[in-house]
Structure formats: structure tokens, C-alpha cells
mmCIF file of C-alpha atoms in Angstrom:
data_model
loop_
_atom_site.group_PDB
_atom_site.id
_atom_site.type_symbol
_atom_site.label_atom_id
_atom_site.label_comp_id
_atom_site.label_asym_id
_atom_site.label_seq_id
_atom_site.Cartn_x
_atom_site.Cartn_y
_atom_site.Cartn_z
ATOM 1 C CA MET A 1 -2.709 0.711 -24.400
ATOM 2 C CA ALA A 2 -0.401 -2.384 -24.311
ATOM 3 C CA TYR A 3 -0.303 -4.144 -21.077
ATOM 4 C CA ASP A 4 2.589 -5.731 -19.382
ATOM 5 C CA GLY A 5 1.697 -9.182 -18.897
ATOM 6 C CA LYS A 6 3.201 -9.501 -15.182
ATOM 7 C CA LEU A 7 1.542 -6.279 -14.003
ATOM 8 C CA LEU A 8 -1.724 -7.275 -15.619
ATOM 9 C CA ALA A 9 -1.777 -10.596 -13.752
ATOM 10 C CA LYS A 10 -1.098 -8.740 -10.534
ATOM 11 C CA ALA A 11 -3.934 -6.372 -11.256
ATOM 12 C CA ARG A 12 -6.134 -9.469 -12.055
ATOM 13 C CA ASN A 13 -5.221 -11.144 -8.756
ATOM 14 C CA GLN A 14 -6.291 -8.018 -6.867
ATOM 15 C CA LEU A 15 -9.630 -7.898 -8.737
ATOM 16 C CA ASP A 16 -10.093 -11.703 -7.798
ATOM 17 C CA ASN A 17 -9.360 -10.630 -4.097
ATOM 18 C CA ILE A 18 -12.114 -8.023 -4.502
ATOM 19 C CA ARG A 19 -14.581 -10.232 -5.969
ATOM 20 C CA ALA A 20 -13.834 -12.925 -3.255
ATOM 21 C CA ALA A 21 -14.222 -10.422 -0.503
ATOM 22 C CA ASN A 22 -17.533 -9.350 -1.983
ATOM 23 C CA GLN A 23 -18.878 -12.892 -2.267
ATOM 24 C CA ALA A 24 -17.933 -13.589 1.379
ATOM 25 C CA GLU A 25 -19.707 -10.451 2.419
ATOM 26 C CA GLN A 26 -22.757 -11.618 0.543
ATOM 27 C CA GLN A 27 -22.638 -15.106 2.161
ATOM 28 C CA ARG A 28 -22.355 -13.455 5.562
ATOM 29 C CA ARG A 29 -25.320 -11.321 5.016
ATOM 30 C CA ARG A 30 -27.238 -14.498 3.581
ATOM 31 C CA GLY A 31 -26.398 -16.505 6.700
ATOM 32 C CA LEU A 32 -27.406 -13.366 9.079
ATOM 33 C CA VAL A 33 -30.799 -13.015 7.302
ATOM 34 C CA TYR A 34 -31.716 -16.656 6.916
ATOM 35 C CA ALA A 35 -31.133 -17.237 10.559
ATOM 36 C CA ARG A 36 -33.617 -14.418 11.465
ATOM 37 C CA LEU A 37 -36.032 -14.997 8.675
ATOM 38 C CA PRO A 38 -36.469 -18.797 7.801
ATOM 39 C CA GLU A 39 -39.214 -18.002 5.544
ATOM 40 C CA LEU A 40 -36.997 -15.828 3.359
ATOM 41 C CA GLU A 41 -34.645 -18.842 2.832
ATOM 42 C CA ARG A 42 -37.676 -20.780 1.564
ATOM 43 C CA ILE A 43 -38.649 -18.221 -0.806
ATOM 44 C CA ASP A 44 -35.112 -18.052 -2.256
ATOM 45 C CA ASN A 45 -34.958 -21.874 -2.715
ATOM 46 C CA ALA A 46 -38.500 -21.486 -4.412
ATOM 47 C CA LEU A 47 -37.155 -18.774 -6.784
ATOM 48 C CA ARG A 48 -34.192 -21.033 -7.563
ATOM 49 C CA SER A 49 -36.599 -23.839 -8.364
ATOM 50 C CA GLN A 50 -38.570 -21.651 -10.631
ATOM 51 C CA MET A 51 -35.579 -20.859 -12.799
ATOM 52 C CA THR A 52 -35.032 -24.497 -13.297
ATOM 53 C CA GLU A 53 -38.553 -25.107 -14.104
ATOM 54 C CA LEU A 54 -38.537 -22.063 -16.606
ATOM 55 C CA VAL A 55 -35.669 -23.631 -18.486
ATOM 56 C CA ARG A 56 -37.490 -27.053 -18.577
ATOM 57 C CA LEU A 57 -40.662 -25.498 -19.778
ATOM 58 C CA THR A 58 -38.795 -23.333 -22.442
ATOM 59 C CA ILE A 59 -37.301 -26.459 -24.201
ATOM 60 C CA SER A 60 -40.419 -28.531 -23.925
ATOM 61 C CA ARG A 61 -43.120 -28.830 -26.496
ATOM 62 C CA ARG A 62 -46.172 -28.384 -24.207
ATOM 63 C CA HIS A 63 -49.470 -27.213 -25.958
ATOM 64 C CA ASP A 64 -50.029 -24.926 -23.055
ATOM 65 C CA LEU A 65 -46.393 -23.485 -22.757
ATOM 66 C CA ALA A 66 -47.423 -19.902 -22.810
ATOM 67 C CA GLU A 67 -49.923 -20.365 -20.046
ATOM 68 C CA ARG A 68 -47.605 -22.270 -17.897
ATOM 69 C CA ILE A 69 -44.938 -19.589 -18.293
ATOM 70 C CA GLY A 70 -47.356 -16.973 -17.475
ATOM 71 C CA GLU A 71 -48.464 -18.734 -14.186
ATOM 72 C CA LEU A 72 -44.729 -19.099 -13.298
ATOM 73 C CA LYS A 73 -44.081 -15.514 -13.961
ATOM 74 C CA GLU A 74 -47.068 -14.460 -11.702
ATOM 75 C CA ARG A 75 -45.951 -16.887 -8.936
ATOM 76 C CA ASN A 76 -42.503 -15.425 -9.221
ATOM 77 C CA LEU A 77 -43.634 -11.748 -8.790
ATOM 78 C CA GLU A 78 -45.593 -12.812 -5.678
ATOM 79 C CA LEU A 79 -42.522 -14.316 -4.169
ATOM 80 C CA GLN A 80 -40.307 -11.327 -5.063
ATOM 81 C CA MET A 81 -42.847 -8.944 -3.329
ATOM 82 C CA ARG A 82 -43.076 -11.051 -0.340
ATOM 83 C CA ARG A 83 -39.272 -11.418 -0.204
ATOM 84 C CA ALA A 84 -38.850 -7.461 -0.381
ATOM 85 C CA GLU A 85 -41.653 -7.113 2.254
ATOM 86 C CA LEU A 86 -39.751 -9.599 4.649
ATOM 87 C CA LEU A 87 -36.308 -7.741 4.343
ATOM 88 C CA THR A 88 -37.969 -4.258 4.777
ATOM 89 C CA GLU A 89 -39.950 -5.260 7.759
ATOM 90 C CA ALA A 90 -36.766 -6.565 9.294
ATOM 91 C CA GLY A 91 -34.922 -3.422 8.724
ATOM 92 C CA PHE A 92 -32.558 -4.703 6.109
ATOM 93 C CA GLY A 93 -33.509 -3.034 2.896
ATOM 94 C CA ALA A 94 -35.086 -4.850 -0.147
ATOM 95 C CA ASP A 95 -31.604 -5.148 -1.855
ATOM 96 C CA TYR A 96 -29.794 -6.327 1.051
ATOM 97 C CA LEU A 97 -29.211 -9.804 -0.396
ATOM 98 C CA ASP A 98 -28.439 -8.599 -4.044
ATOM 99 C CA ASP A 99 -25.197 -9.615 -5.397
ATOM 100 C CA ILE A 100 -22.258 -7.250 -4.294
ATOM 101 C CA TYR A 101 -20.131 -5.842 -6.942
ATOM 102 C CA SER A 102 -17.306 -3.160 -6.728
ATOM 103 C CA CYS A 103 -17.664 -2.351 -10.366
ATOM 104 C CA PRO A 104 -21.142 -2.056 -11.741
ATOM 105 C CA LEU A 105 -20.008 -2.212 -15.276
ATOM 106 C CA CYS A 106 -18.073 -5.407 -15.412
ATOM 107 C CA ARG A 107 -19.443 -7.087 -12.204
ATOM 108 C CA ASP A 108 -15.862 -7.458 -10.998
ATOM 109 C CA THR A 109 -14.861 -9.565 -14.082
ATOM 110 C CA GLY A 110 -12.469 -6.969 -15.457
ATOM 111 C CA LEU A 111 -14.091 -7.308 -18.866
ATOM 112 C CA TYR A 112 -16.477 -4.757 -20.329
ATOM 113 C CA GLU A 113 -17.733 -4.271 -23.950
ATOM 114 C CA GLY A 114 -15.082 -6.615 -25.269
ATOM 115 C CA GLY A 115 -12.127 -4.951 -23.736
ATOM 116 C CA VAL A 116 -10.490 -4.250 -20.333
ATOM 117 C CA CYS A 117 -12.907 -2.655 -17.797
ATOM 118 C CA ARG A 118 -11.823 0.618 -16.397
ATOM 119 C CA CYS A 119 -11.795 -1.062 -12.744
ATOM 120 C CA LEU A 120 -9.144 -3.460 -13.958
ATOM 121 C CA ASP A 121 -7.314 -0.592 -15.783
ATOM 122 C CA ARG A 122 -7.142 1.403 -12.628
ATOM 123 C CA LEU A 123 -5.633 -1.603 -10.745
ATOM 124 C CA TYR A 124 -3.101 -2.000 -13.431
ATOM 125 C CA ASN A 125 -1.977 1.551 -13.104
ATOM 126 C CA GLN A 126 -1.786 1.211 -9.544
ATOM 127 C CA GLU A 127 0.746 -1.791 -10.143
ATOM 128 C CA LEU A 128 2.596 0.247 -12.737
ATOM 129 C CA THR A 129 2.815 3.240 -10.107
ATOM 130 C CA LYS A 130 4.286 1.181 -7.456
ATOM 131 C CA GLU A 131 7.453 1.122 -9.632
ATOM 132 C CA LEU A 132 7.822 4.765 -8.423
ATOM 133 C CA GLY A 133 9.750 3.747 -5.412
ATOM 134 C CA THR A 134 13.071 5.192 -6.749
ATOM 135 C CA LEU A 135 11.214 8.585 -6.967
ATOM 136 C CA MET A 136 9.220 8.290 -3.733
ATOM 137 C CA ARG A 137 12.226 7.061 -1.696
ATOM 138 C CA ARG A 138 11.460 9.429 1.352
ATOM 139 C CA GLY A 139 7.909 8.496 1.581
ATOM 140 C CA ASP A 140 6.851 11.927 2.697
ATOM 141 C CA GLU A 141 6.606 13.581 -0.814
ATOM 142 C CA ARG A 142 3.447 15.586 -0.406
ATOM 143 C CA PHE A 143 2.715 19.176 -1.483
ATOM 144 C CA GLU A 144 1.764 20.182 2.083
ATOM 145 C CA LYS A 145 5.260 19.076 3.168
ATOM 146 C CA PHE A 146 7.060 21.423 0.718
ATOM 147 C CA ASP A 147 8.768 24.101 2.853
ATOM 148 C CA LEU A 148 9.032 27.423 1.073
ATOM 149 C CA SER A 149 10.999 28.826 4.068
ATOM 150 C CA LEU A 150 14.187 26.945 2.643
ATOM 151 C CA TYR A 151 14.207 29.494 -0.028
ATOM 152 C CA PRO A 152 15.814 33.011 0.379
ATOM 153 C CA ALA A 153 13.376 35.824 0.957
ATOM 154 C CA GLU A 154 15.893 38.378 -0.219
ATOM 155 C CA LEU A 155 16.664 39.514 -3.811
ATOM 156 C CA ASP A 156 19.169 37.218 -5.795
ATOM 157 C CA PRO A 157 21.594 39.781 -7.161
ATOM 158 C CA VAL A 158 22.409 37.265 -9.979
ATOM 159 C CA LYS A 159 18.882 36.108 -10.920
ATOM 160 C CA HIS A 160 17.432 39.226 -10.117
ATOM 161 C CA VAL A 161 14.449 37.452 -8.389
ATOM 162 C CA VAL A 162 13.216 36.784 -4.976
ATOM 163 C CA PRO A 163 13.707 32.928 -4.845
ATOM 164 C CA ARG A 164 10.916 32.418 -2.328
ATOM 165 C CA GLU A 165 8.451 34.308 -4.411
ATOM 166 C CA THR A 166 9.528 32.674 -7.524
ATOM 167 C CA MET A 167 9.441 29.119 -5.979
ATOM 168 C CA GLU A 168 5.767 29.956 -4.530
ATOM 169 C CA LEU A 169 4.555 30.458 -8.148
ATOM 170 C CA VAL A 170 6.435 27.108 -9.215
ATOM 171 C CA TYR A 171 4.861 25.419 -6.281
ATOM 172 C CA THR A 172 1.431 26.569 -7.098
ATOM 173 C CA ALA A 173 1.803 25.617 -10.738
ATOM 174 C CA CYS A 174 2.899 22.107 -9.781
ATOM 175 C CA LYS A 175 -0.017 21.793 -7.296
ATOM 176 C CA ARG A 176 -2.523 22.839 -10.016
ATOM 177 C CA PHE A 177 -1.016 20.529 -12.632
ATOM 178 C CA ALA A 178 -1.471 17.626 -10.409
ATOM 179 C CA GLU A 179 -4.873 18.325 -9.083
ATOM 180 C CA ASN A 180 -6.274 19.291 -12.503
ATOM 181 C CA PHE A 181 -4.304 16.631 -14.511
ATOM 182 C CA SER A 182 -6.054 15.824 -17.895
ATOM 183 C CA PRO A 183 -5.340 15.358 -21.532
ATOM 184 C CA ALA A 184 -5.462 19.105 -21.731
ATOM 185 C CA SER A 185 -2.730 19.730 -19.149
ATOM 186 C CA PRO A 186 0.496 21.229 -20.493
ATOM 187 C CA ASN A 187 3.914 19.515 -20.443
ATOM 188 C CA LEU A 188 6.355 20.692 -17.773
ATOM 189 C CA LEU A 189 9.951 21.632 -17.963
ATOM 190 C CA LEU A 190 11.442 21.802 -14.280
ATOM 191 C CA GLN A 191 14.684 23.853 -14.643
ATOM 192 C CA GLY A 192 17.312 24.856 -12.297
ATOM 193 C CA GLY A 193 20.355 23.820 -10.243
ATOM 194 C CA THR A 194 20.850 20.819 -8.053
ATOM 195 C CA GLY A 195 19.150 20.433 -4.804
ATOM 196 C CA LEU A 196 16.233 22.975 -5.514
ATOM 197 C CA GLY A 197 13.424 20.704 -5.145
ATOM 198 C CA LYS A 198 12.722 19.548 -8.913
ATOM 199 C CA THR A 199 12.555 15.774 -8.177
ATOM 200 C CA TYR A 200 10.778 16.295 -4.805
ATOM 201 C CA LEU A 201 7.929 18.348 -6.655
ATOM 202 C CA SER A 202 7.944 15.696 -9.389
ATOM 203 C CA ALA A 203 7.291 13.106 -6.848
ATOM 204 C CA CYS A 204 4.432 15.205 -5.240
ATOM 205 C CA ILE A 205 2.897 15.419 -8.686
ATOM 206 C CA ALA A 206 3.297 11.691 -9.297
ATOM 207 C CA ARG A 207 1.555 10.968 -6.084
ATOM 208 C CA VAL A 208 -1.599 12.945 -6.666
ATOM 209 C CA VAL A 209 -1.853 12.042 -10.443
ATOM 210 C CA ALA A 210 -1.446 8.128 -9.576
ATOM 211 C CA ASP A 211 -4.049 8.445 -6.958
ATOM 212 C CA LYS A 212 -6.494 9.679 -9.566
ATOM 213 C CA GLY A 213 -5.989 6.079 -11.228
ATOM 214 C CA CYS A 214 -3.591 7.485 -14.033
ATOM 215 C CA SER A 215 -0.530 5.569 -15.104
ATOM 216 C CA VAL A 216 2.769 7.425 -14.019
ATOM 217 C CA CYS A 217 6.135 6.380 -15.110
ATOM 218 C CA TYR A 218 9.504 7.627 -13.663
ATOM 219 C CA GLU A 219 12.950 7.238 -15.053
ATOM 220 C CA SER A 220 16.028 9.176 -14.989
ATOM 221 C CA ALA A 221 17.266 10.338 -18.434
ATOM 222 C CA SER A 222 20.278 7.960 -18.395
ATOM 223 C CA ALA A 223 18.196 4.721 -17.438
ATOM 224 C CA ALA A 224 15.350 5.608 -19.851
ATOM 225 C CA LEU A 225 17.694 6.223 -22.866
ATOM 226 C CA ASP A 226 19.705 3.154 -21.997
ATOM 227 C CA CYS A 227 16.552 1.102 -21.792
ATOM 228 C CA PHE A 228 15.820 2.303 -25.524
ATOM 229 C CA GLU A 229 19.247 1.225 -26.461
ATOM 230 C CA ARG A 230 18.993 -2.352 -24.953
ATOM 231 C CA ALA A 231 15.436 -2.799 -26.461
ATOM 232 C CA LYS A 232 17.015 -2.115 -29.951
ATOM 233 C CA PHE A 233 20.225 -4.199 -29.699
ATOM 234 C CA SER A 234 19.272 -6.989 -27.385
ATOM 235 C CA ARG A 235 15.820 -7.925 -29.045
ATOM 236 C CA ASP A 236 15.924 -11.693 -28.883
ATOM 237 C CA THR A 237 17.165 -11.840 -25.055
ATOM 238 C CA GLU A 238 15.197 -11.622 -21.884
ATOM 239 C CA GLU A 239 16.839 -8.521 -21.127
ATOM 240 C CA GLY A 240 15.867 -7.011 -24.459
ATOM 241 C CA GLU A 241 12.128 -8.049 -24.068
ATOM 242 C CA ALA A 242 12.171 -6.470 -20.556
ATOM 243 C CA ALA A 243 13.640 -3.381 -21.965
ATOM 244 C CA ALA A 244 11.148 -3.215 -24.692
ATOM 245 C CA VAL A 245 8.191 -3.590 -22.280
ATOM 246 C CA ARG A 246 9.520 -0.563 -20.281
ATOM 247 C CA THR A 247 10.144 1.568 -23.364
ATOM 248 C CA LYS A 248 6.542 0.990 -24.372
ATOM 249 C CA ARG A 249 5.326 2.002 -20.949
ATOM 250 C CA MET A 250 7.291 5.150 -21.113
ATOM 251 C CA GLN A 251 5.651 5.808 -24.503
ATOM 252 C CA GLU A 252 2.209 5.095 -23.393
ATOM 253 C CA CYS A 253 1.708 6.009 -19.780
ATOM 254 C CA ASP A 254 -0.506 8.922 -18.901
ATOM 255 C CA LEU A 255 2.316 10.973 -17.345
ATOM 256 C CA MET A 256 6.121 10.242 -17.886
ATOM 257 C CA ILE A 257 8.624 11.869 -15.522
ATOM 258 C CA LEU A 258 12.057 12.114 -17.145
ATOM 259 C CA ASP A 259 14.358 13.221 -14.407
ATOM 260 C CA ASP A 260 17.916 14.732 -14.707
ATOM 261 C CA LEU A 261 17.944 15.328 -18.401
ATOM 262 C CA GLY A 262 21.660 16.328 -19.432
ATOM 263 C CA THR A 263 23.365 13.705 -17.058
ATOM 264 C CA GLU A 264 23.185 10.883 -19.715
ATOM 265 C CA MET A 265 25.834 10.141 -22.175
ATOM 266 C CA SER A 266 25.504 12.245 -25.129
ATOM 267 C CA THR A 267 25.505 9.794 -28.186
ATOM 268 C CA PRO A 268 23.734 9.715 -31.605
ATOM 269 C CA MET A 269 21.738 6.652 -30.144
ATOM 270 C CA ALA A 270 20.675 8.784 -26.906
ATOM 271 C CA GLN A 271 19.596 11.651 -29.035
ATOM 272 C CA SER A 272 17.542 9.356 -31.307
ATOM 273 C CA ALA A 273 15.955 7.704 -28.268
ATOM 274 C CA LEU A 274 15.119 11.027 -26.598
ATOM 275 C CA TYR A 275 13.587 12.418 -29.812
ATOM 276 C CA THR A 276 11.562 9.126 -30.240
ATOM 277 C CA LEU A 277 10.254 9.356 -26.571
ATOM 278 C CA ILE A 278 9.572 13.043 -26.503
ATOM 279 C CA ASN A 279 7.977 12.998 -30.009
ATOM 280 C CA THR A 280 5.896 9.905 -29.615
ATOM 281 C CA ARG A 281 4.249 11.291 -26.466
ATOM 282 C CA LEU A 282 3.554 14.617 -27.990
ATOM 283 C CA VAL A 283 1.917 13.038 -30.977
ATOM 284 C CA ASN A 284 -0.256 10.873 -28.914
ATOM 285 C CA GLY A 285 -1.227 13.542 -26.529
ATOM 286 C CA LYS A 286 0.522 12.054 -23.514
ATOM 287 C CA LYS A 287 1.894 14.429 -20.824
ATOM 288 C CA THR A 288 5.586 14.572 -19.929
ATOM 289 C CA ILE A 289 7.637 16.294 -16.976
ATOM 290 C CA ILE A 290 11.183 16.801 -17.705
ATOM 291 C CA SER A 291 13.595 17.979 -15.080
ATOM 292 C CA THR A 292 16.999 19.227 -15.969
ATOM 293 C CA ASN A 293 19.967 21.343 -14.483
ATOM 294 C CA LEU A 294 20.542 22.914 -17.966
ATOM 295 C CA ASN A 295 19.480 26.356 -19.053
ATOM 296 C CA ASP A 296 18.009 27.066 -22.326
ATOM 297 C CA GLU A 297 21.487 27.741 -23.922
ATOM 298 C CA GLU A 298 22.801 24.563 -22.665
ATOM 299 C CA LEU A 299 19.885 22.556 -23.925
ATOM 300 C CA GLN A 300 20.087 24.008 -27.346
ATOM 301 C CA ARG A 301 23.926 23.346 -27.524
ATOM 302 C CA ARG A 302 23.474 19.665 -26.194
ATOM 303 C CA TYR A 303 20.571 18.351 -28.183
ATOM 304 C CA THR A 304 19.441 18.324 -31.774
ATOM 305 C CA ALA A 305 17.414 21.142 -33.283
ATOM 306 C CA GLN A 306 14.348 18.602 -33.498
ATOM 307 C CA ILE A 307 14.672 17.840 -29.768
ATOM 308 C CA TYR A 308 15.279 21.366 -28.563
ATOM 309 C CA SER A 309 12.448 22.622 -30.774
ATOM 310 C CA ARG A 310 9.996 20.217 -29.115
ATOM 311 C CA ILE A 311 11.272 21.175 -25.628
ATOM 312 C CA ALA A 312 11.075 24.830 -26.077
ATOM 313 C CA GLY A 313 7.734 24.980 -28.006
ATOM 314 C CA GLU A 314 5.753 22.221 -26.317
ATOM 315 C CA PHE A 315 6.856 22.518 -22.591
ATOM 316 C CA THR A 316 5.936 25.121 -19.881
ATOM 317 C CA ALA A 317 9.252 25.960 -18.241
ATOM 318 C CA LEU A 318 9.062 26.380 -14.442
ATOM 319 C CA PRO A 319 12.409 28.077 -13.118
ATOM 320 C CA PHE A 320 13.865 26.632 -9.728
ATOM 321 C CA VAL A 321 15.977 29.141 -7.965
ATOM 322 C CA GLY A 322 17.650 29.397 -4.668
ATOM 323 C CA ARG A 323 20.232 27.538 -2.617
ATOM 324 C CA ASP A 324 21.082 23.815 -2.596
ATOM 325 C CA ILE A 325 18.668 22.500 -0.069
ATOM 326 C CA ARG A 326 20.786 19.221 0.549
ATOM 327 C CA ARG A 327 23.793 21.222 1.171
ATOM 328 C CA MET A 328 21.985 23.604 3.538
ATOM 329 C CA ARG A 329 20.766 20.743 5.583
ATOM 330 C CA LYS A 330 24.134 19.375 5.910
ATOM 331 C CA GLY A 331 25.487 22.720 7.002
ATOM 332 C CA ILE A 332 27.741 23.296 4.023
#
């Protein structure tokens, strides 16, 4: 995954704070134990002196080097045993003064096996997900707050379905998608008129998936495709570089939410950018949620055969039905 330098720096700063907090806690514990067990402080000082002595012996050319190192190891073992005994008898536990790390793999350095450790990657994804503010603008976007009573329980004479029953199935599908999100998850097409909860359920999904430590990007279709255009035609400018970073995020994040497809300007450039975004993510096995007010026939008329084929063949459609909830709340 390609990292945004600014977001990675923020993630590293978070990791530095975690490491500092762990070190402060370790110092607090050491002060507490040394105050109660002065002998243990003397043992720790002796152990540190032994390390210095071991280094000195290793680089020396003494004829009795092996014997001296053996004696040093024996004394070290005796001190370690006495140390554990003191801690246990005082009720602290033998490992109470061990180094404290939040991540056992990298020991809070952020680096593991020559690359970025998963702990730093998780913090990076959290920084990336903070940009979902435009999606989570209400702050209460949670599945448990989704109100099915807002959908009619009577048969819709035009759709020939009961909106509440249909939306209950949609709600369940979205909740399962979020809870079981993985590379094996399907792509979703949230399809239906305005004010039916597409964006709200997208936000609910985003919150759960982001809490798992996965990277989530959200863009309206118009903003996303405009970003691709600026990245292409303003390459040598600061604006173009920022757009290029955003397009890379959209292509590589674990979950991309593309909202309001069909509201963007329909131009050859927009069609090309949309194809690139959808196809790149499909090829790389990245999951995408698309929301749109367009039905299948309108999608087919508006987009190229290549785009429509991928949406129709690679996305699971979830139909949103009912009355415009925003208008209902305003009494319209």
C-alpha cells in the first residue's frame, strides 16, 4: 500500500505518544518497586554492570575467557532468580518490571520484518478514516439507530413490495457486510430514490469497518471523478499532487464508498476515471460500495458498456424503497 506522507507522520506521532506513555508507566512501576524493595534496585544495577562486563570480556583476549563468561552467566542466573523471588513475594509478579510494549511484534517502533508493522498500519488507517467526516456528519450513524418504522408497512402499488420488509432485508445485508468485512465480501450497489437511507447505511458500514482497523474512503461521485481529472491535468502543481494522493487512496483503500453515482457531469473524462476506479479496485480485490438514484436502465444508458458490465456483474444490488425520509421529517 502507498502511504500519504502527512497521514503517516500523524500515525507515527500517535505511536510515539503510545511508546512514551508505556515508558512513563514503566518508570512509575520501577519507582514504586524500588521504594518498597531496595534490594531489587541493587540487583538491577548489578545486572546492568554484568552486561558491561560481558561486553568487556567478549572483546578481550584473556586466556580464561570461556571460564569467566561462564561464571558471569551463573551469577546472572542467580540474580535473576532472586529478582523474580522478590517481586513475587511482594505480590507484583515476576514480569512486573519488564519493558512495556503495546505491540509485541515491533516493540512500538512501527517497523517489522523490513516494512511497516500492522500496529502503525492500523493507526494510519485511523487517520485516513478521520476524513470520513463528510459522511458521518450527524455523528449518530449506527446500525442500532436505523429506524425501520419510517418505512411503510403497506404494499407499494407501484413497486409491488412492502417497503418495510424490503428495507429490513437491506438493513440485515448491510449489517452483515460490515460485521463480516473481509477480502471475500461482495461489492454493494445501494440503489433507490433520494432520502431512503443509502448514505446513512453507508456511514454505518464505514464506522464498523473502520473500527476493525481497515482503511475506508468516502467520496461523492462528482468529487471523486473531479479528483482524477485534476490529478491528470495538474500534475506539476501542489493541487495536482494532492489530487494524485487522493486518487491513489481511493484505488487502494480496503473499502471505497462512492456516493451519488449519476450526479456527476457525464463527460468522456468522467467515464474514463470511473472505469479506472472501479476496474482497478476489482482487479486488486478491493471492495466498493456504490450508491445511486439510478435504476438499471438508467445506469445502462448513462455509462459505457464496460462500466455497466462491471457494475451489473460484480456488485450485489440492494434496492431501497419507501418515502423520502428527509421530506417526511419536514412534514412535506
